[in-house]
Short mmCIF file of C-alpha atoms in Angstrom, two decimals:
data_model
loop_
_atom_site.label_atom_id
_atom_site.label_comp_id
_atom_site.label_asym_id
_atom_site.label_seq_id
_atom_site.Cartn_x
_atom_site.Cartn_y
_atom_site.Cartn_z
CA UNK A 177 14.49 16.68 -13.15
CA UNK A 178 17.50 18.00 -10.94
CA UNK A 179 16.57 19.72 -8.15
CA UNK A 180 19.36 20.88 -5.11
CA UNK A 181 18.74 18.51 -2.13
CA UNK A 182 17.61 21.65 -0.04
CA UNK A 183 14.38 21.25 -1.71
CA UNK A 184 13.60 17.83 -1.64
CA UNK A 185 11.36 18.27 1.83
CA UNK A 186 9.22 20.69 -0.12
CA UNK A 187 8.75 18.75 -3.24
CA UNK A 188 8.41 15.23 -1.16
CA UNK A 189 4.91 16.99 0.84
CA UNK A 190 4.01 18.96 -2.53
CA UNK A 191 4.02 15.74 -4.00
CA UNK A 192 1.64 14.00 -0.69
CA UNK A 193 -0.70 17.19 -1.16
CA UNK A 194 -1.44 16.79 -4.82
CA UNK A 195 -1.70 13.05 -3.91
CA UNK A 196 -4.51 13.55 -1.61
CA UNK A 197 -6.46 15.55 -3.59
CA UNK A 198 -6.81 13.48 -6.09
CA UNK A 199 -7.44 10.08 -4.18
CA UNK A 200 -9.54 12.16 -0.91
CA UNK A 201 -12.71 13.05 0.21
CA UNK A 202 -12.18 16.85 0.78
CA UNK A 203 -13.16 16.70 4.51
CA UNK A 204 -9.90 14.17 4.78
CA UNK A 205 -7.59 16.56 2.72
CA UNK A 206 -4.94 18.10 5.26
CA UNK A 207 -4.52 22.29 5.35
CA UNK A 208 -1.15 23.69 3.76
CA UNK A 209 -0.16 25.14 6.95
CA UNK A 210 -0.52 21.90 8.55
CA UNK A 211 1.59 19.66 6.67
CA UNK A 212 4.15 22.35 6.87
CA UNK A 213 3.48 22.52 10.21
CA UNK A 214 3.52 18.33 11.48
CA UNK A 215 6.34 17.87 9.24
CA UNK A 216 8.41 20.11 10.62
CA UNK A 217 10.06 21.33 7.02
CA UNK A 218 11.51 25.30 6.89
CA UNK A 219 9.08 26.70 3.68
CA UNK A 220 6.04 28.80 3.71
CA UNK A 221 2.71 28.17 2.55
CA UNK A 222 3.23 29.88 -0.35
CA UNK A 223 6.27 28.42 -0.92
CA UNK A 224 4.13 24.79 -1.02
CA UNK A 225 1.35 26.47 -3.70
CA UNK A 226 4.53 27.23 -5.74
CA UNK A 227 6.04 24.06 -5.23
CA UNK A 228 2.81 22.26 -6.41
CA UNK A 229 2.30 24.46 -9.31
CA UNK A 230 5.25 23.47 -11.03
CA UNK A 231 6.06 19.88 -10.00
CA UNK A 232 2.28 19.52 -11.80
CA UNK A 233 3.38 21.57 -14.98
CA UNK A 234 6.47 18.97 -15.32
CA UNK A 235 4.22 16.11 -14.96
CA UNK A 236 1.44 17.79 -16.75
CA UNK A 237 -0.68 16.50 -14.50
CA UNK A 238 -3.94 15.05 -15.08
CA UNK A 239 -6.11 14.10 -12.59
CA UNK A 240 -7.63 11.41 -15.29
CA UNK A 241 -3.72 10.45 -15.68
CA UNK A 242 -2.86 7.25 -17.70
CA UNK A 243 -0.26 5.41 -16.19
CA UNK A 244 1.22 1.97 -15.92
CA UNK A 245 -1.62 0.96 -13.72
CA UNK A 246 -4.29 1.79 -15.86
CA UNK A 247 -2.51 -0.62 -18.30
CA UNK A 248 -2.22 -3.85 -15.51
CA UNK A 249 -6.23 -3.38 -14.86
CA UNK A 250 -6.93 -3.02 -18.35
CA UNK A 251 -4.68 -6.18 -19.31
CA UNK A 252 -5.62 -8.14 -16.57
CA UNK A 253 -9.86 -7.78 -17.22
CA UNK A 254 -9.01 -8.75 -20.72
CA UNK A 255 -6.99 -11.70 -19.67
CA UNK A 256 -9.61 -12.83 -17.65
CA UNK A 257 -12.53 -12.27 -20.13
CA UNK A 258 -11.54 -14.65 -22.81
CA UNK A 259 -9.09 -17.46 -20.83
CA UNK A 260 -10.73 -20.43 -19.99
CA UNK A 261 -8.72 -20.66 -16.62
CA UNK A 262 -10.14 -20.41 -12.80
CA UNK A 263 -10.53 -16.66 -12.72
CA UNK A 264 -9.26 -16.62 -9.74
CA UNK A 265 -5.13 -17.36 -10.70
CA UNK A 266 -4.40 -14.21 -12.18
CA UNK A 267 -4.93 -12.35 -9.15
CA UNK A 268 -4.31 -8.38 -9.24
CA UNK A 269 -3.75 -7.34 -6.24
CA UNK A 270 -0.14 -8.94 -6.12
CA UNK A 271 -0.08 -7.27 -9.69
CA UNK A 272 -0.32 -3.86 -8.39
CA UNK A 273 1.90 -4.85 -5.13
CA UNK A 274 4.85 -5.89 -8.05
CA UNK A 275 4.26 -2.90 -9.72
CA UNK A 276 4.35 -0.62 -6.88
CA UNK A 277 7.53 -2.06 -6.13
CA UNK A 278 9.05 -1.70 -9.78
CA UNK A 279 7.82 1.44 -9.21
CA UNK A 280 10.02 2.54 -6.15
CA UNK A 281 12.94 2.20 -9.10
CA UNK A 282 14.24 5.08 -10.74
CA UNK A 283 15.32 2.95 -13.75
CA UNK A 284 11.59 2.35 -14.24
CA UNK A 285 10.93 5.93 -14.76
CA UNK A 286 12.08 5.49 -17.97
CA UNK A 287 9.65 2.36 -19.34
CA UNK A 288 6.55 3.19 -21.06
CA UNK A 289 3.50 2.62 -19.38
CA UNK A 290 1.64 -0.09 -21.61
CA UNK A 291 5.02 -1.74 -21.95
CA UNK A 292 5.98 -1.92 -18.15
CA UNK A 293 2.89 -3.81 -17.35
CA UNK A 294 2.18 -5.80 -19.98
CA UNK A 295 6.16 -7.40 -18.44
CA UNK A 296 5.01 -7.78 -14.67
CA UNK A 297 1.32 -9.62 -16.70
CA UNK A 298 3.61 -11.90 -18.70
CA UNK A 299 6.11 -12.51 -15.97
CA UNK A 300 3.00 -13.42 -13.66
CA UNK A 301 1.50 -15.77 -16.60
CA UNK A 302 4.56 -17.82 -17.28
CA UNK A 303 5.05 -18.25 -13.65
CA UNK A 304 1.56 -19.39 -13.57
CA UNK A 305 2.55 -21.75 -16.50
CA UNK A 306 -1.04 -20.44 -18.61
CA UNK A 307 -0.62 -21.24 -22.55
CA UNK A 308 -4.31 -19.81 -22.48
CA UNK A 309 -3.20 -16.71 -20.88
CA UNK A 310 0.41 -16.04 -22.62
CA UNK A 311 -1.70 -16.90 -25.93
CA UNK A 312 -3.92 -13.73 -24.93
CA UNK A 313 -1.12 -11.66 -23.81
CA UNK A 314 0.75 -12.24 -27.31
CA UNK A 315 -2.45 -10.71 -28.26
CA UNK A 316 -1.98 -7.78 -26.66
CA UNK A 317 1.25 -7.61 -26.90
CA UNK A 318 0.53 -7.47 -31.21
CA UNK A 319 -2.27 -4.89 -31.31
CA UNK A 320 -0.16 -2.39 -29.32
CA UNK A 321 2.98 -3.51 -31.67
CA UNK A 322 5.61 -3.61 -29.13
CA UNK A 323 8.60 -5.67 -29.70
CA UNK A 324 9.65 -8.74 -28.78
CA UNK A 325 13.69 -6.46 -27.87
CA UNK A 326 11.92 -4.15 -26.17
CA UNK A 327 9.32 -6.67 -24.68
CA UNK A 328 12.80 -8.67 -23.06
CA UNK A 329 14.77 -5.75 -21.94
CA UNK A 330 11.79 -4.41 -19.37
CA UNK A 331 11.38 -8.15 -18.40
CA UNK A 332 14.50 -9.03 -17.21
CA UNK A 333 14.78 -5.68 -15.50
CA UNK A 334 11.37 -6.84 -13.89
CA UNK A 335 12.62 -10.01 -13.30
CA UNK A 336 15.38 -8.73 -11.10
CA UNK A 337 13.89 -5.97 -9.37
CA UNK A 338 11.30 -8.77 -8.00
CA UNK A 339 13.65 -11.27 -7.38
CA UNK A 340 15.50 -8.51 -4.67
CA UNK A 341 11.83 -7.39 -3.92
CA UNK A 342 11.05 -10.97 -2.93
CA UNK A 343 14.80 -11.44 -1.14
CA UNK A 344 15.10 -11.58 3.15
CA UNK A 345 17.43 -8.58 2.00
CA UNK A 346 14.90 -6.44 1.44
CA UNK A 347 12.72 -4.90 4.01
CA UNK A 348 9.20 -4.81 2.59
CA UNK A 349 6.45 -2.95 4.39
CA UNK A 350 3.36 -5.36 5.94
CA UNK A 351 -0.28 -4.98 7.53
CA UNK A 352 0.67 -3.19 10.45
CA UNK A 353 -1.00 -0.07 11.59
CA UNK A 354 2.17 2.83 11.28
CA UNK A 355 3.42 3.85 14.60
CA UNK A 356 4.96 8.08 14.41
CA UNK A 357 7.21 8.32 17.05
CA UNK A 358 8.34 11.13 18.06
CA UNK A 359 12.22 12.68 19.27
CA UNK A 360 12.04 14.47 22.53
CA UNK A 361 13.31 17.66 20.71
CA UNK A 362 10.64 17.25 17.79
CA UNK A 363 7.34 16.70 20.43
CA UNK A 364 8.18 19.63 22.49
CA UNK A 365 8.61 21.86 19.09
CA UNK A 366 5.19 20.47 18.65
CA UNK A 367 4.05 20.61 22.06
CA UNK A 368 4.89 24.85 21.44
CA UNK A 369 3.36 24.72 18.34
CA UNK A 370 -0.02 23.28 19.77
CA UNK A 371 0.09 26.03 22.92
CA UNK A 372 0.59 28.86 20.23
CA UNK A 373 -2.40 28.71 18.70
CA UNK A 374 -5.09 31.15 19.87
CA UNK A 375 -7.58 30.01 23.07
CA UNK A 376 -11.38 31.08 22.78
CA UNK A 377 -11.66 33.68 26.21
CA UNK A 378 -12.92 31.97 29.35
CA UNK A 379 -16.56 33.33 29.49
CA UNK A 380 -17.10 34.93 32.89
CA UNK A 381 -19.60 32.70 35.42
CA UNK A 382 -20.21 35.20 37.82
CA UNK A 383 -23.28 37.11 35.94
CA UNK A 384 -26.81 35.66 37.39
CA UNK A 385 -28.76 33.93 34.91
CA UNK A 386 -29.51 30.66 33.84
CA UNK A 387 -28.08 28.30 31.35
CA UNK A 388 -24.73 30.02 30.96
CA UNK A 389 -21.96 28.44 29.26
CA UNK A 390 -18.52 28.08 30.52
CA UNK A 391 -16.00 26.12 28.77
CA UNK A 392 -14.20 23.94 30.52
CA UNK A 393 -10.67 21.19 29.93
CA UNK A 394 -12.65 18.91 28.38
CA UNK A 395 -15.07 20.40 26.24
CA UNK A 396 -18.54 22.82 27.24
CA UNK A 397 -20.33 22.12 29.25
CA UNK A 398 -23.65 24.14 31.02
CA UNK A 399 -23.49 25.54 34.36
CA UNK A 400 -26.90 26.39 36.10
CA UNK A 401 -27.34 29.36 38.56
CA UNK A 402 -29.77 29.63 41.29
CA UNK A 403 -31.35 32.95 42.37
#
C-alpha cells in the first residue's frame, strides 16, 4: 500500500500495538495513550484506533493467520519425522532467523508463504548436504504442486538475501539488552509530561488519632500519633 510519509509513525505504532495484543499477556499490553506519549508522535488515541482498524481490514488480519513461519515449522516437523539423519542437524531456530532476515526485504512480500518457507528449507538442507532430507523436501514440493521454476526463482533471492545478511557489511542485531538513550530535548518533554499527571492530595497529619496514612516520597507509610 502507498502511504503518505506523515502517516508512517502512526502505522508503525499501530502495528506494534496489534502485535502486542496477539503475543503478549493482557497485563503487558501498553495502553494507547502510553504508546503515543512515549513514542512522541503527533496523533491521538482516536487516530491510533482508526489506523489499527484500517491495517486489520487491509491485511484481512486474523490472530491465527497462516504465515511463512507456520509453513516453515510444519515442513521442519515433517522432515524430522521421516528422516534417518541426526535430528539436531536441521535447526529450527536458525531457519526462523533466516526467515526474519528475508521478511525485512520488501521483495519477499510478493512470495507465497508456502514457497518462501520451502525455499529456506531446501537452501539449508543443501547446505547440510543431506540427500535423505532433500528427498523429503522434494516430496513436499510435489504435494504442494510448487513448480521447479518458482522454487528456483525464490531460492536465488533467498540465497542473495542471506549472503548479504551474513556479510561483515551488514549490521546484525545481537542478544544484548537494548538501552533506550534519550536526547536532552526528548527527556525534558517526557519529564514535563510525567509531571503533568495529577497527583493524589497530601493527607493532612494534624488530626489526632492513631494510624493515619501519609503519602511519602517513596510510597505510603504509617504515621502514628500519641495523645
